[in-house]
C-alpha atoms as a PDB file:
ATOM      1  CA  UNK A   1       0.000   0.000   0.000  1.00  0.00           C
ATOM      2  CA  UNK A   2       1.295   2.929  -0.768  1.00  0.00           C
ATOM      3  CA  UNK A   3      -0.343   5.565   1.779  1.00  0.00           C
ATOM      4  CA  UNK A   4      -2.492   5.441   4.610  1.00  0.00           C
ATOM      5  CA  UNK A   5      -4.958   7.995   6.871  1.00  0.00           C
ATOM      6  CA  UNK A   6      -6.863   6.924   9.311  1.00  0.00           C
ATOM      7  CA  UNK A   7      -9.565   8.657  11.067  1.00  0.00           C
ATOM      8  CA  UNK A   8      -9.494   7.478  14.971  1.00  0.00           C
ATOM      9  CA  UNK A   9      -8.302   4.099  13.096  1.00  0.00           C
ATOM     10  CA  UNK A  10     -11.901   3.336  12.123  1.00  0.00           C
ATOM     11  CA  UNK A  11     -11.448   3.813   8.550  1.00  0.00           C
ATOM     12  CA  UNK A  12      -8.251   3.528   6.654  1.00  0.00           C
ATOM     13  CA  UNK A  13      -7.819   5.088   3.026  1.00  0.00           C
ATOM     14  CA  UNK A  14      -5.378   3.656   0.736  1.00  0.00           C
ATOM     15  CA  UNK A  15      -3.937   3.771  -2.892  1.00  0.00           C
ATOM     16  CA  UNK A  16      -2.463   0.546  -4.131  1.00  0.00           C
ATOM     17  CA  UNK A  17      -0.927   1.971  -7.754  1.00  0.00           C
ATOM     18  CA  UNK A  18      -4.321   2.658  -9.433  1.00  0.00           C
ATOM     19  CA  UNK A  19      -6.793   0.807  -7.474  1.00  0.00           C
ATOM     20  CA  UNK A  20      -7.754   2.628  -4.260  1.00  0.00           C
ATOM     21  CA  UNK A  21      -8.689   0.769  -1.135  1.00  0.00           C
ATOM     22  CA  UNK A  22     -11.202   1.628   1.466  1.00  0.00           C
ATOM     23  CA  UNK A  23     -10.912  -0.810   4.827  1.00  0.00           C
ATOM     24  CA  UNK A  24     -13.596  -1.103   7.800  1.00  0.00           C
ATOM     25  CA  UNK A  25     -11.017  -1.054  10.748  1.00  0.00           C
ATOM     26  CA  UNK A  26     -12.913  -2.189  13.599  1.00  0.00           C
ATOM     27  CA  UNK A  27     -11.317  -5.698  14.305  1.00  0.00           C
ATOM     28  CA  UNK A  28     -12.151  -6.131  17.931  1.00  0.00           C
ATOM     29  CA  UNK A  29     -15.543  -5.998  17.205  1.00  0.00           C
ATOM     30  CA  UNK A  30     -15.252  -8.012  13.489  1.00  0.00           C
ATOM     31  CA  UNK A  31     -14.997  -4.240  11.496  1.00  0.00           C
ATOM     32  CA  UNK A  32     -18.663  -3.296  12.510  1.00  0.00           C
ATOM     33  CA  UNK A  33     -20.313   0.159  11.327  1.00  0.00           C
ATOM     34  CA  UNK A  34     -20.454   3.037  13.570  1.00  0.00           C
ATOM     35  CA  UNK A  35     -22.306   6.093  12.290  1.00  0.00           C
ATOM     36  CA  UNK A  36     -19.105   7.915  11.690  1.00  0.00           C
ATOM     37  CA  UNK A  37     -17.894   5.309   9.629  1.00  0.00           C
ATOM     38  CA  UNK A  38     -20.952   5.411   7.335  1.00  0.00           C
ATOM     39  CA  UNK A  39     -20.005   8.700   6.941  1.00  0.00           C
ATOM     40  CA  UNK A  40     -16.488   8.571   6.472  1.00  0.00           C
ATOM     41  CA  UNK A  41     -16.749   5.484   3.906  1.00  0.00           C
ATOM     42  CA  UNK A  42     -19.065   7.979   1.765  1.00  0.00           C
ATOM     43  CA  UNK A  43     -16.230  10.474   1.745  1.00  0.00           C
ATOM     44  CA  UNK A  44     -13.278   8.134   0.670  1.00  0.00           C
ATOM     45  CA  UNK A  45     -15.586   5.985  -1.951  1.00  0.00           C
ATOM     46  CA  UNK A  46     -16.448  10.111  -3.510  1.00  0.00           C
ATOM     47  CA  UNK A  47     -12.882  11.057  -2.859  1.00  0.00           C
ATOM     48  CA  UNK A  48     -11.444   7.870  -5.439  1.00  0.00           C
ATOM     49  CA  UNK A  49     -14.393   9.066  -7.705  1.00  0.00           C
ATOM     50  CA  UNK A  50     -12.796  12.223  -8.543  1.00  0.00           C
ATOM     51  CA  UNK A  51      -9.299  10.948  -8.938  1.00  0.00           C
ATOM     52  CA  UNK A  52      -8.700  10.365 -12.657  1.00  0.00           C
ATOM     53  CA  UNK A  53      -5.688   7.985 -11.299  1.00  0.00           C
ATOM     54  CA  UNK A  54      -7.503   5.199  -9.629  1.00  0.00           C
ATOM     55  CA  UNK A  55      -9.291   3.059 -11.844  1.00  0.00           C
ATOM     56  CA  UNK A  56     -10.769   0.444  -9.302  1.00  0.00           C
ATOM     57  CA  UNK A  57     -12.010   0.222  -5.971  1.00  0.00           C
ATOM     58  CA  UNK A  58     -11.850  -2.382  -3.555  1.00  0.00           C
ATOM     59  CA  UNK A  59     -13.676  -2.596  -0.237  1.00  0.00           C
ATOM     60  CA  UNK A  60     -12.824  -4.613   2.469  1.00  0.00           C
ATOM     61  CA  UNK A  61     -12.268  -5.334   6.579  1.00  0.00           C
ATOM     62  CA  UNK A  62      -9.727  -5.244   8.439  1.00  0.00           C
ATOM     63  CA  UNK A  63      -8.325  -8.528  10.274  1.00  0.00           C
ATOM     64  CA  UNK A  64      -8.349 -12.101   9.269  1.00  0.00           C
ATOM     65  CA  UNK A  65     -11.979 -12.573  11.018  1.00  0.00           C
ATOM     66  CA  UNK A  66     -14.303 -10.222   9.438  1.00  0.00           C
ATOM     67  CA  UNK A  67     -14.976  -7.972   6.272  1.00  0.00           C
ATOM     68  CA  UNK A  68     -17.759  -5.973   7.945  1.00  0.00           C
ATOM     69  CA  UNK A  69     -20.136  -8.052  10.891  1.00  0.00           C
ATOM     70  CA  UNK A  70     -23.124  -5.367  10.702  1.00  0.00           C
ATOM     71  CA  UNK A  71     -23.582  -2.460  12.608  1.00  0.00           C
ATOM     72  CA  UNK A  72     -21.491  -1.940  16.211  1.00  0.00           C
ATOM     73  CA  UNK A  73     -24.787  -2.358  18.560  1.00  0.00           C
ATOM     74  CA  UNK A  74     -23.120  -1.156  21.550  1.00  0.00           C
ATOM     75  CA  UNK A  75     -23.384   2.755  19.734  1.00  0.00           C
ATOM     76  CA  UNK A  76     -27.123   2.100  19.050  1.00  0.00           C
ATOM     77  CA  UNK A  77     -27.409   3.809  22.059  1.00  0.00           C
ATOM     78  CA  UNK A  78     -26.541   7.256  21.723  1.00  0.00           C
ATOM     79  CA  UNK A  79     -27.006   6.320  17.570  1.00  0.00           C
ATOM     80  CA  UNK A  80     -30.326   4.902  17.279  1.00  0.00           C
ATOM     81  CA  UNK A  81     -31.999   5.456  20.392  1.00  0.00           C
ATOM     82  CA  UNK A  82     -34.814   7.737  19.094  1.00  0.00           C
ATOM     83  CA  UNK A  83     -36.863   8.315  15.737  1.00  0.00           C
ATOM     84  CA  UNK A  84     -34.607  11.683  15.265  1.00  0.00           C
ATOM     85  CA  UNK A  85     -31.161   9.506  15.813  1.00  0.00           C
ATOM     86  CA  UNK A  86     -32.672   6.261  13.186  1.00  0.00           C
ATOM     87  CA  UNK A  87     -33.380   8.855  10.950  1.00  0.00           C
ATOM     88  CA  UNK A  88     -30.154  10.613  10.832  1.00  0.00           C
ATOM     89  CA  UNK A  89     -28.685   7.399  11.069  1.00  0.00           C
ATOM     90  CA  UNK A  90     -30.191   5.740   8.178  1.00  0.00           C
ATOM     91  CA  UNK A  91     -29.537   8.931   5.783  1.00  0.00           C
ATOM     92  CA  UNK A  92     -25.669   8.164   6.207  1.00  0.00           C
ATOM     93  CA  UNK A  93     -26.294   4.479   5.757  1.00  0.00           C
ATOM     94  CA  UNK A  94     -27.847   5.442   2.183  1.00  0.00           C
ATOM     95  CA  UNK A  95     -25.443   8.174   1.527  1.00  0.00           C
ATOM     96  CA  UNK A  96     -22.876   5.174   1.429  1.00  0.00           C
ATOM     97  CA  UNK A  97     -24.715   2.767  -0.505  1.00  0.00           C
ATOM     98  CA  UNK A  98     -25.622   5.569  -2.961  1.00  0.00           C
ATOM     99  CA  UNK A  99     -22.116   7.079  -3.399  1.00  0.00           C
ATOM    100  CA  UNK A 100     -20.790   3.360  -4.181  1.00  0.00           C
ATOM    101  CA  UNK A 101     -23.715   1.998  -6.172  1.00  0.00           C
ATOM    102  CA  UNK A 102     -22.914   5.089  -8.357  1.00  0.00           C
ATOM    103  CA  UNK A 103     -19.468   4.964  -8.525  1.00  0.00           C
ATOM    104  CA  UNK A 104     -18.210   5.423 -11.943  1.00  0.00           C
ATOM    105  CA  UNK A 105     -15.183   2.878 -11.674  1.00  0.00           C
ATOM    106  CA  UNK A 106     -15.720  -0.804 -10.920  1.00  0.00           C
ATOM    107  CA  UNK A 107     -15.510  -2.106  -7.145  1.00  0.00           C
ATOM    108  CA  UNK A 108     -14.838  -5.578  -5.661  1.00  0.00           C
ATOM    109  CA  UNK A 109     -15.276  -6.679  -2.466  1.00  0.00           C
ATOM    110  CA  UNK A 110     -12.776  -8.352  -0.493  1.00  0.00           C
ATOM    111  CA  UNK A 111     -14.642 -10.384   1.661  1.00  0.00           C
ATOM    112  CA  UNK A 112     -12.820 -12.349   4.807  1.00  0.00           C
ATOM    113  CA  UNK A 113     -14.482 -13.797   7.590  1.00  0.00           C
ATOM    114  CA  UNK A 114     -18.227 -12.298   8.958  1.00  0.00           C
ATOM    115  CA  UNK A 115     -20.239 -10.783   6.074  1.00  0.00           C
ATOM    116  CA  UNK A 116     -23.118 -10.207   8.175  1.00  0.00           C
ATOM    117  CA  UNK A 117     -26.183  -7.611   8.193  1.00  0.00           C
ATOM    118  CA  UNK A 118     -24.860  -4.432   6.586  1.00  0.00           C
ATOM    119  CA  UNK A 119     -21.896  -5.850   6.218  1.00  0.00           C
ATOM    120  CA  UNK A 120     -23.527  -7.895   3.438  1.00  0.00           C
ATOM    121  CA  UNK A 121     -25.409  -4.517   2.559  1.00  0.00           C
ATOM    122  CA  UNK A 122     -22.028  -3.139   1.675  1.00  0.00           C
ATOM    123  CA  UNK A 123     -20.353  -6.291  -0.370  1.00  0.00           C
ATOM    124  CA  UNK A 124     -23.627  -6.134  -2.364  1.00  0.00           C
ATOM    125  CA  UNK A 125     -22.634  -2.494  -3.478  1.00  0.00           C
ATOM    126  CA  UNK A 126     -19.594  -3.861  -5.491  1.00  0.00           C
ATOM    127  CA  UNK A 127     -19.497  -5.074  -8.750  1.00  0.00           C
ATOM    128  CA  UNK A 128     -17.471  -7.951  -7.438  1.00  0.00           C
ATOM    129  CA  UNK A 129     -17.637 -10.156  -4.441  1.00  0.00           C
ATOM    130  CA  UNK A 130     -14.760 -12.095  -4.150  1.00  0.00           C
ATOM    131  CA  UNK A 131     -14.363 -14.745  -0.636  1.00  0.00           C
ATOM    132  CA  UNK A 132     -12.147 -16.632   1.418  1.00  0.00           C
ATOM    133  CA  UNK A 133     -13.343 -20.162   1.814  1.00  0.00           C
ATOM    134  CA  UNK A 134     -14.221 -19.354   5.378  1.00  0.00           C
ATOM    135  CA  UNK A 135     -16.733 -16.786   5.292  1.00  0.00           C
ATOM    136  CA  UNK A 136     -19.567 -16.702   6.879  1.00  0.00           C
ATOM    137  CA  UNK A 137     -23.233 -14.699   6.064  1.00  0.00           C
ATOM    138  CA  UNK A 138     -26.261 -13.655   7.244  1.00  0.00           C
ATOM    139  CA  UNK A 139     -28.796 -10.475   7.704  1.00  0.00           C
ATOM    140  CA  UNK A 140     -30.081 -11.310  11.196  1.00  0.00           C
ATOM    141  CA  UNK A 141     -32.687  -8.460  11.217  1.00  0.00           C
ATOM    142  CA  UNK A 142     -35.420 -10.985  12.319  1.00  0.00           C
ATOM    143  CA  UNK A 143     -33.495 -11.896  15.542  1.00  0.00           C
ATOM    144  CA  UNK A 144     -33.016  -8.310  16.602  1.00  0.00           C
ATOM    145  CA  UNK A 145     -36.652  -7.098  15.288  1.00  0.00           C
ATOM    146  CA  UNK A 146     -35.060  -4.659  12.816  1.00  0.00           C
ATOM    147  CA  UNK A 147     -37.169  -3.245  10.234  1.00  0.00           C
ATOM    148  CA  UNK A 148     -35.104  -4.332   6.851  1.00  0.00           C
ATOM    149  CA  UNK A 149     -35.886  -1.097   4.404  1.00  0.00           C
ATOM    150  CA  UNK A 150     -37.517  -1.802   0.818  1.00  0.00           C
ATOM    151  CA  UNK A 151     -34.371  -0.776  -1.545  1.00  0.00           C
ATOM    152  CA  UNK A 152     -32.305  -3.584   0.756  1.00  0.00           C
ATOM    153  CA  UNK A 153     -34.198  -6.297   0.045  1.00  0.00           C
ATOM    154  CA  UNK A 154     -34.348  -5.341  -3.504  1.00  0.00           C
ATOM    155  CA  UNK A 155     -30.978  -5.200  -3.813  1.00  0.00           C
ATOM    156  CA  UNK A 156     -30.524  -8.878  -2.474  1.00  0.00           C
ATOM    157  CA  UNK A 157     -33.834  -9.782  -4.528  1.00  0.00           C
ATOM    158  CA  UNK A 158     -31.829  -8.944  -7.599  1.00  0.00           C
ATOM    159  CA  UNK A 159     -29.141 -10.994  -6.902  1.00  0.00           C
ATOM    160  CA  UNK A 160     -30.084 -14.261  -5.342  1.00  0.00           C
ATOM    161  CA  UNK A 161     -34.184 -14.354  -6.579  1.00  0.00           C
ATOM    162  CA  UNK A 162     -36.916 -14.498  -4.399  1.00  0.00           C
ATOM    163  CA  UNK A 163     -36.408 -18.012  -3.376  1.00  0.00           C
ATOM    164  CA  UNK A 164     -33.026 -17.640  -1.852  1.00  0.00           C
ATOM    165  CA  UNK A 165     -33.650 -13.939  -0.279  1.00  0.00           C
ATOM    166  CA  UNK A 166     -36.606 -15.399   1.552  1.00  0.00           C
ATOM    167  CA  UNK A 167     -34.738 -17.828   3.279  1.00  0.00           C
ATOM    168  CA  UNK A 168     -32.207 -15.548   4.392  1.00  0.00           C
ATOM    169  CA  UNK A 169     -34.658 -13.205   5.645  1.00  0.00           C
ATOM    170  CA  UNK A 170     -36.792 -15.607   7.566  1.00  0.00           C
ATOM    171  CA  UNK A 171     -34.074 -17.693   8.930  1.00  0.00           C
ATOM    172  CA  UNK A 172     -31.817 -15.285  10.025  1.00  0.00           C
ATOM    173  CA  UNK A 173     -29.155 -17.700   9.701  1.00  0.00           C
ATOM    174  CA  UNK A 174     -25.806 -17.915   9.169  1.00  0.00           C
ATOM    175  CA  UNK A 175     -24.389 -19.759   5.421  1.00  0.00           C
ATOM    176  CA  UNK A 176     -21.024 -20.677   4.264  1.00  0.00           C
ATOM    177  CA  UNK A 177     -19.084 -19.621   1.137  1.00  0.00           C
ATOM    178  CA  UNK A 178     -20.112 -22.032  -0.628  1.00  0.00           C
ATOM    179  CA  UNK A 179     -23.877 -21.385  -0.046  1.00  0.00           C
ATOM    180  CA  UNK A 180     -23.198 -18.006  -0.987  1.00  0.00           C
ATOM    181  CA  UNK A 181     -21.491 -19.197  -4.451  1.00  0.00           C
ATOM    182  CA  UNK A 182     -24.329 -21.137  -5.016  1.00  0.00           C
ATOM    183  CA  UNK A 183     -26.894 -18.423  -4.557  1.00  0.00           C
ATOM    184  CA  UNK A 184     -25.305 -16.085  -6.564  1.00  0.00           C
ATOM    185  CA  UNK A 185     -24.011 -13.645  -3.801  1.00  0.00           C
ATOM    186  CA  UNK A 186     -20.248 -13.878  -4.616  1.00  0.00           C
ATOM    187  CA  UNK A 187     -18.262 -14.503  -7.483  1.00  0.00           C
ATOM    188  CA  UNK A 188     -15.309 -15.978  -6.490  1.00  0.00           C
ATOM    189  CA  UNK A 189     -14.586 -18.605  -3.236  1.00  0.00           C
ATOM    190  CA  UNK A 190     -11.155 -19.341  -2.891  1.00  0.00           C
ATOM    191  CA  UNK A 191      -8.556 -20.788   0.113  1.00  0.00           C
ATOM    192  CA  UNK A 192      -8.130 -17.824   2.840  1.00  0.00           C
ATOM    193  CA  UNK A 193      -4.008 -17.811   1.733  1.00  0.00           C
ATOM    194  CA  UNK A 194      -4.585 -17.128  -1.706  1.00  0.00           C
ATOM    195  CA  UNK A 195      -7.385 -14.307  -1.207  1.00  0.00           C
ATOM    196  CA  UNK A 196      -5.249 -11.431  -1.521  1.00  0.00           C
ATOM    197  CA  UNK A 197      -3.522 -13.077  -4.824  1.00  0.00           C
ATOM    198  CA  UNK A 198      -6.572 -13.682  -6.422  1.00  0.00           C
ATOM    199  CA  UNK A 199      -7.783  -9.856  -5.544  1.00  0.00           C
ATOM    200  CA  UNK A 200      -5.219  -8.138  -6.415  1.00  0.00           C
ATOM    201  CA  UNK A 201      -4.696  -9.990  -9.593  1.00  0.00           C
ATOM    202  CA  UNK A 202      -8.671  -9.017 -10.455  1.00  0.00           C
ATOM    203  CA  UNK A 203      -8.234  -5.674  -9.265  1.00  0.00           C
ATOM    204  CA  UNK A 204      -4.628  -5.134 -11.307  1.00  0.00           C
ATOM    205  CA  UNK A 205      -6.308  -6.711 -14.587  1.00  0.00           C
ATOM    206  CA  UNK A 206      -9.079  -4.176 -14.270  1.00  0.00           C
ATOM    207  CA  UNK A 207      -7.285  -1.151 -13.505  1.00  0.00           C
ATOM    208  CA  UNK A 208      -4.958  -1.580 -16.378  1.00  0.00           C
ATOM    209  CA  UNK A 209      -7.808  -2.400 -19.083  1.00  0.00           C
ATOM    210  CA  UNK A 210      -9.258   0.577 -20.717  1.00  0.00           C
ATOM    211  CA  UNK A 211     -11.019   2.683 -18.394  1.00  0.00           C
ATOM    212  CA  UNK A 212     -13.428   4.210 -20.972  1.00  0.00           C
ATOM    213  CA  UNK A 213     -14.371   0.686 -21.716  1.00  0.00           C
ATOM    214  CA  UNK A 214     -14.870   0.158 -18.173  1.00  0.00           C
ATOM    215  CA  UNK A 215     -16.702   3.044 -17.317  1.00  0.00           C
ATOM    216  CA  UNK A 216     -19.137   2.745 -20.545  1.00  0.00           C
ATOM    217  CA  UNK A 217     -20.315  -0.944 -19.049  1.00  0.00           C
ATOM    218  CA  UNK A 218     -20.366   0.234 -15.761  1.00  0.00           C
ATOM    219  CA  UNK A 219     -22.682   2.880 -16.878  1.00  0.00           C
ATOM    220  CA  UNK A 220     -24.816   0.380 -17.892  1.00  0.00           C
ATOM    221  CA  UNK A 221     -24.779  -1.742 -14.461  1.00  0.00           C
ATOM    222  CA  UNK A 222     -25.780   1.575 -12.915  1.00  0.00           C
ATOM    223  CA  UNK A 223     -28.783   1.907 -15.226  1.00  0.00           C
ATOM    224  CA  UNK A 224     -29.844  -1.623 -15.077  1.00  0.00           C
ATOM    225  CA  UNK A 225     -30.196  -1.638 -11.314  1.00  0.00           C
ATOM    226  CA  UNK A 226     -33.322   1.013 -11.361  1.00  0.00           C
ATOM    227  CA  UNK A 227     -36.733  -0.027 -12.411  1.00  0.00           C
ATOM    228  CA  UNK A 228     -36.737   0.095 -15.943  1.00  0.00           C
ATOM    229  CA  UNK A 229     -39.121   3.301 -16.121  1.00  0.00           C
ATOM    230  CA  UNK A 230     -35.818   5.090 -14.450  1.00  0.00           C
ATOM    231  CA  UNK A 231     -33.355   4.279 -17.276  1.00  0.00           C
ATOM    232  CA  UNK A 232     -31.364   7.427 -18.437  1.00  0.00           C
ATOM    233  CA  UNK A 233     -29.907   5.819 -21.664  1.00  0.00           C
ATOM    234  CA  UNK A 234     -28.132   8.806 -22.684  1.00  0.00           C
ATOM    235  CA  UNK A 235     -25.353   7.898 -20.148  1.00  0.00           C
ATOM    236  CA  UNK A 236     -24.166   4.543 -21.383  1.00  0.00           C
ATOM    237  CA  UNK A 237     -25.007   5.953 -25.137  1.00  0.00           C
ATOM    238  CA  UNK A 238     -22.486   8.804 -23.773  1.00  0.00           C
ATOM    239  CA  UNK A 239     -20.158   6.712 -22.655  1.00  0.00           C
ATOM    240  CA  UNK A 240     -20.089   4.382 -25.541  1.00  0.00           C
ATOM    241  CA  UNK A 241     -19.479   7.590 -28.010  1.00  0.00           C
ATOM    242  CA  UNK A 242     -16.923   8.761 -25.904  1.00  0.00           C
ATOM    243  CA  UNK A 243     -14.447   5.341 -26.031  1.00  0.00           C
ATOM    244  CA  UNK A 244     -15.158   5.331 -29.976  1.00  0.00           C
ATOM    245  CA  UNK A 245     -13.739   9.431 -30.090  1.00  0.00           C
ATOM    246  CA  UNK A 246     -10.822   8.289 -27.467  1.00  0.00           C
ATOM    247  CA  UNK A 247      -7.437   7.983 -27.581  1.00  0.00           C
ATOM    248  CA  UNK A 248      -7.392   4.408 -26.037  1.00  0.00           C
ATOM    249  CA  UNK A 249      -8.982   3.193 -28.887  1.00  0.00           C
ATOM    250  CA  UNK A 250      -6.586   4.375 -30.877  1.00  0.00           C
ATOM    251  CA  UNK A 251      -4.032   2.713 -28.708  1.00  0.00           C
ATOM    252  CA  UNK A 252      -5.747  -0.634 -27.904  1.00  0.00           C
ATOM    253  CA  UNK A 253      -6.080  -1.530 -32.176  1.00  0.00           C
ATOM    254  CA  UNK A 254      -2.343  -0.379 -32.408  1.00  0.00           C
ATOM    255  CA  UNK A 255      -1.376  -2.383 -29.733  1.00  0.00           C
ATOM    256  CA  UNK A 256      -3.242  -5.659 -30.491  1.00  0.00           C
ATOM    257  CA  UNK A 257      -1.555  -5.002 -34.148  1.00  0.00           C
ATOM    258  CA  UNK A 258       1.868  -4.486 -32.714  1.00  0.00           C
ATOM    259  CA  UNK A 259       1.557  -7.173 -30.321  1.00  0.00           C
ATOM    260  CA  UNK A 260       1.923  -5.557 -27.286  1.00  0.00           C
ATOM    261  CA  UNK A 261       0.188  -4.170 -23.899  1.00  0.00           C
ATOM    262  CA  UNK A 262      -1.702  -1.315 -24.639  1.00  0.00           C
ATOM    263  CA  UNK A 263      -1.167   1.822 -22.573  1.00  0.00           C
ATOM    264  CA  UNK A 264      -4.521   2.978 -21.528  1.00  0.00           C
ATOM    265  CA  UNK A 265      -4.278   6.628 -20.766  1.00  0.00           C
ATOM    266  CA  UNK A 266      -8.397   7.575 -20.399  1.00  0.00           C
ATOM    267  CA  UNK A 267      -8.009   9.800 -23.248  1.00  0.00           C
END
């Protein structure tokens, strides 16, 4: 990694070459969400959207036990403890998922250990979910009598199908990797030593293929998650015009001609 800040070590920011990394760093109690962390995961995720360097984001918990286990319940107090506090609460939960459901650059999660709750809320903001063999999920809202909003169950809904999110709803219970490969909910389940090869390898192969090209499909991604009476077309169509006009294109036919890696320059 290549720098660091931390903000009273709850949330580190880092660059890794051209992928950017934001990590939950809460390991004593398995990387679990304050309300300033909310907050401060917003600012990084818009931070690396404005950087015309980084070309991938990846998301991910500190530790060897968790990538994020929900929210830290022991804040709910002074948090959540009123309808003024859930409100406030719940605007910087969907700041978050807003800011990196809209990101502009393609994100993977890292996922290691407890994915539970909004933890799970957060992995299914990336593009990506990549796991170590290990993990472990779950949205226990039905053991703690927590209202689960409409737009989170959607989300879930249009990844696993109404058969699967039903289950994990009702249950409340906790599934391996492998149940979560099956259902559609990661990508990628590989040994816990080989999850930061595999990751880094995905997120290196991204960030050096043509960002345009990138961007234009993730413009699409972005579109196809609304209903489809909320599609805005002329963003993808955009986006598509703009890697025929580019530079890269230029470079990537030269290249593949030539024989060569391209150099991608977003131009």
């Amino acid at each position: 990694m290549a720098t660091a800040e931390a903000s009273e070590n709850r949330l580190l920011v880092e660059r890794r070459g051209r992928v950017g990394v934001v990590t939950f760093n809460n390991p004593a109690k398995h990387n679990a969400m304050s309300l300033d962390m909310w907050r401060e995961g917003r600012e990084a995720v818009a931070t690396f959207a404005e950087d015309d360097e980084i070309r991938c984001v990846v998301l991910t918990g500190a530790g060897d036990k968790a990538f994020v286990a929900g929210a830290d319940i022991s804040k709910f107090e002074n948090e959540r403890s009123s309808v003024e506090h859930i409100e406030v609460y719940n605007q910087a939960v969907a700041d978050f998922h807003d800011t990196v459901q809209n990101l502009r650059k393609p994100t993977i999660a890292r996922i290691n250990g407890y994915c539970i709750g909004g933890g799970l809320a957060i992995a299914l903001d990336a593009d990506i979910r990549v796991c170590s063999d290990d993990s472990r999920f779950a949205v226990p809202a039905a053991k703690l009598g927590i209202g689960y909003a409409f737009e989170g169950v959607r989300r879930l809904y249009d990844i696993v199908g109404p058969q699967f999110v039903a289950e994990i709803f009702y249950t409340a219970r906790q599934f391996d990797a492998e149940e979560a490969r099956i259902m559609g909910l990661v990508n990628r389940v590989v040994p816990k030593a080989e999850l930061d090869d595999v990751l880094w390898s995905m997120a290196d192969r991204i960030a050096g293929n043509a960002p345009l090209s990138v961007q234009a499909v993730k413009a699409s991604l972005i579109e196809l998650a609304k209903p489809q009476g909320e599609w805005d077309l002329s963003q993808p169509d955009a986006a598509v015009r703009k890697c025929f006009g580019s530079n890269d294109y230029k470079e990537g036919r030269t290249a593949f001609m030539e024989k060569r890696t391209p150099n991608f320059t977003a131009t």
